[in-house]
mmCIF file with all atom_site columns, C-alpha atoms in Angstrom:
data_model
loop_
_atom_site.group_PDB
_atom_site.id
_atom_site.type_symbol
_atom_site.label_atom_id
_atom_site.label_alt_id
_atom_site.label_comp_id
_atom_site.label_asym_id
_atom_site.label_entity_id
_atom_site.label_seq_id
_atom_site.pdbx_PDB_ins_code
_atom_site.Cartn_x
_atom_site.Cartn_y
_atom_site.Cartn_z
_atom_site.occupancy
_atom_site.B_iso_or_equiv
_atom_site.pdbx_formal_charge
_atom_site.auth_seq_id
_atom_site.auth_comp_id
_atom_site.auth_asym_id
_atom_site.auth_atom_id
_atom_site.pdbx_PDB_model_num
ATOM 1   C CA . UNK A 1 1   ? 0.000   0.000  0.000   1.00 45.00 ? 1   UNK A CA 1
ATOM 2   C CA . UNK A 1 2   ? 1.276   3.424  -0.936  1.00 64.00 ? 2   UNK A CA 1
ATOM 3   C CA . UNK A 1 3   ? 1.614   5.832  1.976   1.00 86.00 ? 3   UNK A CA 1
ATOM 4   C CA . UNK A 1 4   ? -0.734  8.610  0.832   1.00 89.00 ? 4   UNK A CA 1
ATOM 5   C CA . UNK A 1 5   ? 0.992   11.278 2.904   1.00 90.00 ? 5   UNK A CA 1
ATOM 6   C CA . UNK A 1 6   ? 4.245   10.640 0.994   1.00 92.00 ? 6   UNK A CA 1
ATOM 7   C CA . UNK A 1 7   ? 2.604   11.632 -2.296  1.00 96.00 ? 7   UNK A CA 1
ATOM 8   C CA . UNK A 1 8   ? 2.005   15.052 -3.838  1.00 97.00 ? 8   UNK A CA 1
ATOM 9   C CA . UNK A 1 9   ? -1.274  16.003 -5.504  1.00 97.00 ? 9   UNK A CA 1
ATOM 10  C CA . UNK A 1 10  ? -2.737  18.326 -8.136  1.00 97.00 ? 10  UNK A CA 1
ATOM 11  C CA . UNK A 1 11  ? -6.047  20.167 -8.328  1.00 95.00 ? 11  UNK A CA 1
ATOM 12  C CA . UNK A 1 12  ? -6.796  17.952 -11.356 1.00 95.00 ? 12  UNK A CA 1
ATOM 13  C CA . UNK A 1 13  ? -6.745  14.898 -9.037  1.00 95.00 ? 13  UNK A CA 1
ATOM 14  C CA . UNK A 1 14  ? -3.439  13.348 -10.014 1.00 96.00 ? 14  UNK A CA 1
ATOM 15  C CA . UNK A 1 15  ? -0.985  11.937 -7.506  1.00 97.00 ? 15  UNK A CA 1
ATOM 16  C CA . UNK A 1 16  ? 2.795   12.094 -7.873  1.00 97.00 ? 16  UNK A CA 1
ATOM 17  C CA . UNK A 1 17  ? 5.459   9.914  -6.251  1.00 96.00 ? 17  UNK A CA 1
ATOM 18  C CA . UNK A 1 18  ? 9.010   11.191 -6.723  1.00 96.00 ? 18  UNK A CA 1
ATOM 19  C CA . UNK A 1 19  ? 12.020  8.875  -6.843  1.00 96.00 ? 19  UNK A CA 1
ATOM 20  C CA . UNK A 1 20  ? 15.187  10.757 -7.727  1.00 96.00 ? 20  UNK A CA 1
ATOM 21  C CA . UNK A 1 21  ? 14.270  12.746 -10.825 1.00 97.00 ? 21  UNK A CA 1
ATOM 22  C CA . UNK A 1 22  ? 11.450  10.438 -11.960 1.00 98.00 ? 22  UNK A CA 1
ATOM 23  C CA . UNK A 1 23  ? 7.869   11.267 -11.048 1.00 98.00 ? 23  UNK A CA 1
ATOM 24  C CA . UNK A 1 24  ? 5.376   8.413  -11.125 1.00 97.00 ? 24  UNK A CA 1
ATOM 25  C CA . UNK A 1 25  ? 1.899   9.768  -11.896 1.00 97.00 ? 25  UNK A CA 1
ATOM 26  C CA . UNK A 1 26  ? -1.591  8.354  -11.466 1.00 96.00 ? 26  UNK A CA 1
ATOM 27  C CA . UNK A 1 27  ? -5.100  9.521  -10.676 1.00 95.00 ? 27  UNK A CA 1
ATOM 28  C CA . UNK A 1 28  ? -6.447  9.562  -7.147  1.00 94.00 ? 28  UNK A CA 1
ATOM 29  C CA . UNK A 1 29  ? -9.128  7.253  -5.816  1.00 91.00 ? 29  UNK A CA 1
ATOM 30  C CA . UNK A 1 30  ? -11.346 10.341 -5.540  1.00 93.00 ? 30  UNK A CA 1
ATOM 31  C CA . UNK A 1 31  ? -10.986 10.920 -9.307  1.00 93.00 ? 31  UNK A CA 1
ATOM 32  C CA . UNK A 1 32  ? -11.476 7.245  -10.118 1.00 92.00 ? 32  UNK A CA 1
ATOM 33  C CA . UNK A 1 33  ? -14.645 7.199  -8.021  1.00 91.00 ? 33  UNK A CA 1
ATOM 34  C CA . UNK A 1 34  ? -16.025 10.327 -9.700  1.00 91.00 ? 34  UNK A CA 1
ATOM 35  C CA . UNK A 1 35  ? -15.254 8.935  -13.172 1.00 91.00 ? 35  UNK A CA 1
ATOM 36  C CA . UNK A 1 36  ? -16.970 5.625  -12.553 1.00 91.00 ? 36  UNK A CA 1
ATOM 37  C CA . UNK A 1 37  ? -15.966 2.477  -14.421 1.00 94.00 ? 37  UNK A CA 1
ATOM 38  C CA . UNK A 1 38  ? -12.852 3.317  -16.481 1.00 95.00 ? 38  UNK A CA 1
ATOM 39  C CA . UNK A 1 39  ? -13.028 1.686  -19.922 1.00 96.00 ? 39  UNK A CA 1
ATOM 40  C CA . UNK A 1 40  ? -10.227 3.400  -21.906 1.00 96.00 ? 40  UNK A CA 1
ATOM 41  C CA . UNK A 1 41  ? -6.920  5.085  -21.113 1.00 96.00 ? 41  UNK A CA 1
ATOM 42  C CA . UNK A 1 42  ? -4.846  7.049  -23.647 1.00 96.00 ? 42  UNK A CA 1
ATOM 43  C CA . UNK A 1 43  ? -1.343  7.963  -22.460 1.00 97.00 ? 43  UNK A CA 1
ATOM 44  C CA . UNK A 1 44  ? 1.474   10.041 -23.986 1.00 97.00 ? 44  UNK A CA 1
ATOM 45  C CA . UNK A 1 45  ? 4.213   8.224  -25.890 1.00 97.00 ? 45  UNK A CA 1
ATOM 46  C CA . UNK A 1 46  ? 7.526   7.352  -24.269 1.00 98.00 ? 46  UNK A CA 1
ATOM 47  C CA . UNK A 1 47  ? 10.052  9.999  -25.290 1.00 98.00 ? 47  UNK A CA 1
ATOM 48  C CA . UNK A 1 48  ? 7.455   12.754 -25.627 1.00 98.00 ? 48  UNK A CA 1
ATOM 49  C CA . UNK A 1 49  ? 7.660   15.938 -23.598 1.00 98.00 ? 49  UNK A CA 1
ATOM 50  C CA . UNK A 1 50  ? 4.750   16.953 -21.406 1.00 98.00 ? 50  UNK A CA 1
ATOM 51  C CA . UNK A 1 51  ? 4.150   20.407 -19.953 1.00 97.00 ? 51  UNK A CA 1
ATOM 52  C CA . UNK A 1 52  ? 2.802   21.043 -16.475 1.00 96.00 ? 52  UNK A CA 1
ATOM 53  C CA . UNK A 1 53  ? -0.879  21.917 -16.534 1.00 95.00 ? 53  UNK A CA 1
ATOM 54  C CA . UNK A 1 54  ? -1.442  20.800 -20.110 1.00 96.00 ? 54  UNK A CA 1
ATOM 55  C CA . UNK A 1 55  ? -3.479  17.810 -21.280 1.00 96.00 ? 55  UNK A CA 1
ATOM 56  C CA . UNK A 1 56  ? -1.277  14.779 -21.947 1.00 96.00 ? 56  UNK A CA 1
ATOM 57  C CA . UNK A 1 57  ? -3.809  11.949 -22.057 1.00 96.00 ? 57  UNK A CA 1
ATOM 58  C CA . UNK A 1 58  ? -7.382  10.869 -21.691 1.00 96.00 ? 58  UNK A CA 1
ATOM 59  C CA . UNK A 1 59  ? -9.343  8.620  -19.362 1.00 95.00 ? 59  UNK A CA 1
ATOM 60  C CA . UNK A 1 60  ? -12.771 7.465  -20.504 1.00 95.00 ? 60  UNK A CA 1
ATOM 61  C CA . UNK A 1 61  ? -15.391 5.893  -18.295 1.00 93.00 ? 61  UNK A CA 1
ATOM 62  C CA . UNK A 1 62  ? -18.922 4.690  -18.738 1.00 90.00 ? 62  UNK A CA 1
ATOM 63  C CA . UNK A 1 63  ? -20.048 8.093  -17.389 1.00 87.00 ? 63  UNK A CA 1
ATOM 64  C CA . UNK A 1 64  ? -17.682 10.606 -18.980 1.00 88.00 ? 64  UNK A CA 1
ATOM 65  C CA . UNK A 1 65  ? -14.385 11.427 -20.629 1.00 90.00 ? 65  UNK A CA 1
ATOM 66  C CA . UNK A 1 66  ? -11.722 12.964 -18.418 1.00 89.00 ? 66  UNK A CA 1
ATOM 67  C CA . UNK A 1 67  ? -8.487  14.588 -19.414 1.00 93.00 ? 67  UNK A CA 1
ATOM 68  C CA . UNK A 1 68  ? -5.168  13.648 -17.876 1.00 95.00 ? 68  UNK A CA 1
ATOM 69  C CA . UNK A 1 69  ? -3.108  16.733 -17.113 1.00 96.00 ? 69  UNK A CA 1
ATOM 70  C CA . UNK A 1 70  ? 0.660   16.654 -16.756 1.00 97.00 ? 70  UNK A CA 1
ATOM 71  C CA . UNK A 1 71  ? 1.420   17.581 -13.149 1.00 97.00 ? 71  UNK A CA 1
ATOM 72  C CA . UNK A 1 72  ? 5.008   18.482 -14.059 1.00 97.00 ? 72  UNK A CA 1
ATOM 73  C CA . UNK A 1 73  ? 7.066   19.345 -17.115 1.00 98.00 ? 73  UNK A CA 1
ATOM 74  C CA . UNK A 1 74  ? 9.433   16.685 -18.386 1.00 98.00 ? 74  UNK A CA 1
ATOM 75  C CA . UNK A 1 75  ? 10.055  13.719 -20.653 1.00 98.00 ? 75  UNK A CA 1
ATOM 76  C CA . UNK A 1 76  ? 7.882   10.626 -20.485 1.00 98.00 ? 76  UNK A CA 1
ATOM 77  C CA . UNK A 1 77  ? 10.223  7.725  -19.693 1.00 98.00 ? 77  UNK A CA 1
ATOM 78  C CA . UNK A 1 78  ? 7.669   4.943  -19.164 1.00 98.00 ? 78  UNK A CA 1
ATOM 79  C CA . UNK A 1 79  ? 3.953   4.270  -19.555 1.00 97.00 ? 79  UNK A CA 1
ATOM 80  C CA . UNK A 1 80  ? 1.958   1.609  -17.758 1.00 97.00 ? 80  UNK A CA 1
ATOM 81  C CA . UNK A 1 81  ? 0.835   -0.676 -20.582 1.00 96.00 ? 81  UNK A CA 1
ATOM 82  C CA . UNK A 1 82  ? -1.001  -2.868 -18.061 1.00 95.00 ? 82  UNK A CA 1
ATOM 83  C CA . UNK A 1 83  ? -3.428  0.006  -17.394 1.00 96.00 ? 83  UNK A CA 1
ATOM 84  C CA . UNK A 1 84  ? -3.890  0.589  -21.126 1.00 95.00 ? 84  UNK A CA 1
ATOM 85  C CA . UNK A 1 85  ? -4.686  -3.125 -21.533 1.00 96.00 ? 85  UNK A CA 1
ATOM 86  C CA . UNK A 1 86  ? -6.916  -3.243 -18.425 1.00 96.00 ? 86  UNK A CA 1
ATOM 87  C CA . UNK A 1 87  ? -8.287  0.278  -17.755 1.00 95.00 ? 87  UNK A CA 1
ATOM 88  C CA . UNK A 1 88  ? -10.558 -1.001 -14.965 1.00 94.00 ? 88  UNK A CA 1
ATOM 89  C CA . UNK A 1 89  ? -7.443  -1.570 -12.849 1.00 94.00 ? 89  UNK A CA 1
ATOM 90  C CA . UNK A 1 90  ? -7.565  2.164  -12.102 1.00 93.00 ? 90  UNK A CA 1
ATOM 91  C CA . UNK A 1 91  ? -10.859 1.634  -10.280 1.00 92.00 ? 91  UNK A CA 1
ATOM 92  C CA . UNK A 1 92  ? -9.536  -1.364 -8.377  1.00 91.00 ? 92  UNK A CA 1
ATOM 93  C CA . UNK A 1 93  ? -6.349  0.317  -7.101  1.00 91.00 ? 93  UNK A CA 1
ATOM 94  C CA . UNK A 1 94  ? -6.009  3.975  -8.080  1.00 91.00 ? 94  UNK A CA 1
ATOM 95  C CA . UNK A 1 95  ? -2.811  4.397  -6.075  1.00 91.00 ? 95  UNK A CA 1
ATOM 96  C CA . UNK A 1 96  ? -1.268  1.193  -7.431  1.00 90.00 ? 96  UNK A CA 1
ATOM 97  C CA . UNK A 1 97  ? -2.283  1.620  -11.073 1.00 93.00 ? 97  UNK A CA 1
ATOM 98  C CA . UNK A 1 98  ? 0.179   4.340  -12.031 1.00 96.00 ? 98  UNK A CA 1
ATOM 99  C CA . UNK A 1 99  ? -0.124  5.814  -15.528 1.00 97.00 ? 99  UNK A CA 1
ATOM 100 C CA . UNK A 1 100 ? 3.153   7.438  -16.575 1.00 98.00 ? 100 UNK A CA 1
ATOM 101 C CA . UNK A 1 101 ? 6.661   8.094  -15.337 1.00 98.00 ? 101 UNK A CA 1
ATOM 102 C CA . UNK A 1 102 ? 8.162   11.473 -16.197 1.00 98.00 ? 102 UNK A CA 1
ATOM 103 C CA . UNK A 1 103 ? 11.760  12.623 -15.815 1.00 98.00 ? 103 UNK A CA 1
ATOM 104 C CA . UNK A 1 104 ? 11.454  15.999 -14.072 1.00 98.00 ? 104 UNK A CA 1
ATOM 105 C CA . UNK A 1 105 ? 13.288  18.651 -12.117 1.00 96.00 ? 105 UNK A CA 1
ATOM 106 C CA . UNK A 1 106 ? 12.723  17.370 -8.558  1.00 94.00 ? 106 UNK A CA 1
ATOM 107 C CA . UNK A 1 107 ? 12.413  20.948 -7.240  1.00 95.00 ? 107 UNK A CA 1
ATOM 108 C CA . UNK A 1 108 ? 9.209   21.378 -9.281  1.00 96.00 ? 108 UNK A CA 1
ATOM 109 C CA . UNK A 1 109 ? 7.437   18.795 -7.106  1.00 95.00 ? 109 UNK A CA 1
ATOM 110 C CA . UNK A 1 110 ? 7.513   21.209 -4.157  1.00 94.00 ? 110 UNK A CA 1
ATOM 111 C CA . UNK A 1 111 ? 4.855   23.335 -5.890  1.00 95.00 ? 111 UNK A CA 1
ATOM 112 C CA . UNK A 1 112 ? 2.303   20.491 -5.705  1.00 97.00 ? 112 UNK A CA 1
ATOM 113 C CA . UNK A 1 113 ? -0.141  19.957 -2.832  1.00 97.00 ? 113 UNK A CA 1
ATOM 114 C CA . UNK A 1 114 ? 0.496   17.749 0.170   1.00 96.00 ? 114 UNK A CA 1
ATOM 115 C CA . UNK A 1 115 ? -2.140  15.260 1.366   1.00 95.00 ? 115 UNK A CA 1
ATOM 116 C CA . UNK A 1 116 ? -3.790  17.684 3.807   1.00 95.00 ? 116 UNK A CA 1
ATOM 117 C CA . UNK A 1 117 ? -4.233  20.336 1.107   1.00 96.00 ? 117 UNK A CA 1
ATOM 118 C CA . UNK A 1 118 ? -5.670  17.742 -1.298  1.00 96.00 ? 118 UNK A CA 1
ATOM 119 C CA . UNK A 1 119 ? -8.139  16.459 1.295   1.00 95.00 ? 119 UNK A CA 1
ATOM 120 C CA . UNK A 1 120 ? -9.217  20.059 1.913   1.00 95.00 ? 120 UNK A CA 1
ATOM 121 C CA . UNK A 1 121 ? -9.664  20.581 -1.846  1.00 95.00 ? 121 UNK A CA 1
ATOM 122 C CA . UNK A 1 122 ? -12.011 17.611 -2.085  1.00 92.00 ? 122 UNK A CA 1
ATOM 123 C CA . UNK A 1 123 ? -14.016 18.663 0.947   1.00 89.00 ? 123 UNK A CA 1
ATOM 124 C CA . UNK A 1 124 ? -12.659 15.784 2.994   1.00 84.00 ? 124 UNK A CA 1
ATOM 125 C CA . UNK A 1 125 ? -13.763 13.130 0.485   1.00 79.00 ? 125 UNK A CA 1
ATOM 126 C CA . UNK A 1 126 ? -10.263 12.122 -0.612  1.00 76.00 ? 126 UNK A CA 1
#
């Protein structure tokens, strides 16, 4: 189990785990719950550059289509093909079903929210 207080969060409901200069990114359980049953995930290509705050992918559910925003600027170094092949895994374990890994400037992570700020953003539902 991922320790949720060790993660950083965005207002777009992504979580970020930093290891060295690689940020592992996924969507929160709050986002997965609001989306409903995830049926399709479109992720950026390995080697592509993503820009913080800009759309870099798409998550479709039986209820809606959600956009995946890059929480940080950097180069995509890995995508989780298992989630692409089995999108419902996001609903089963939002904090285990990471989406992309991005090589970033580690200092940029400090600008993201901590767990308490994210819980406050969601009105205590996170």
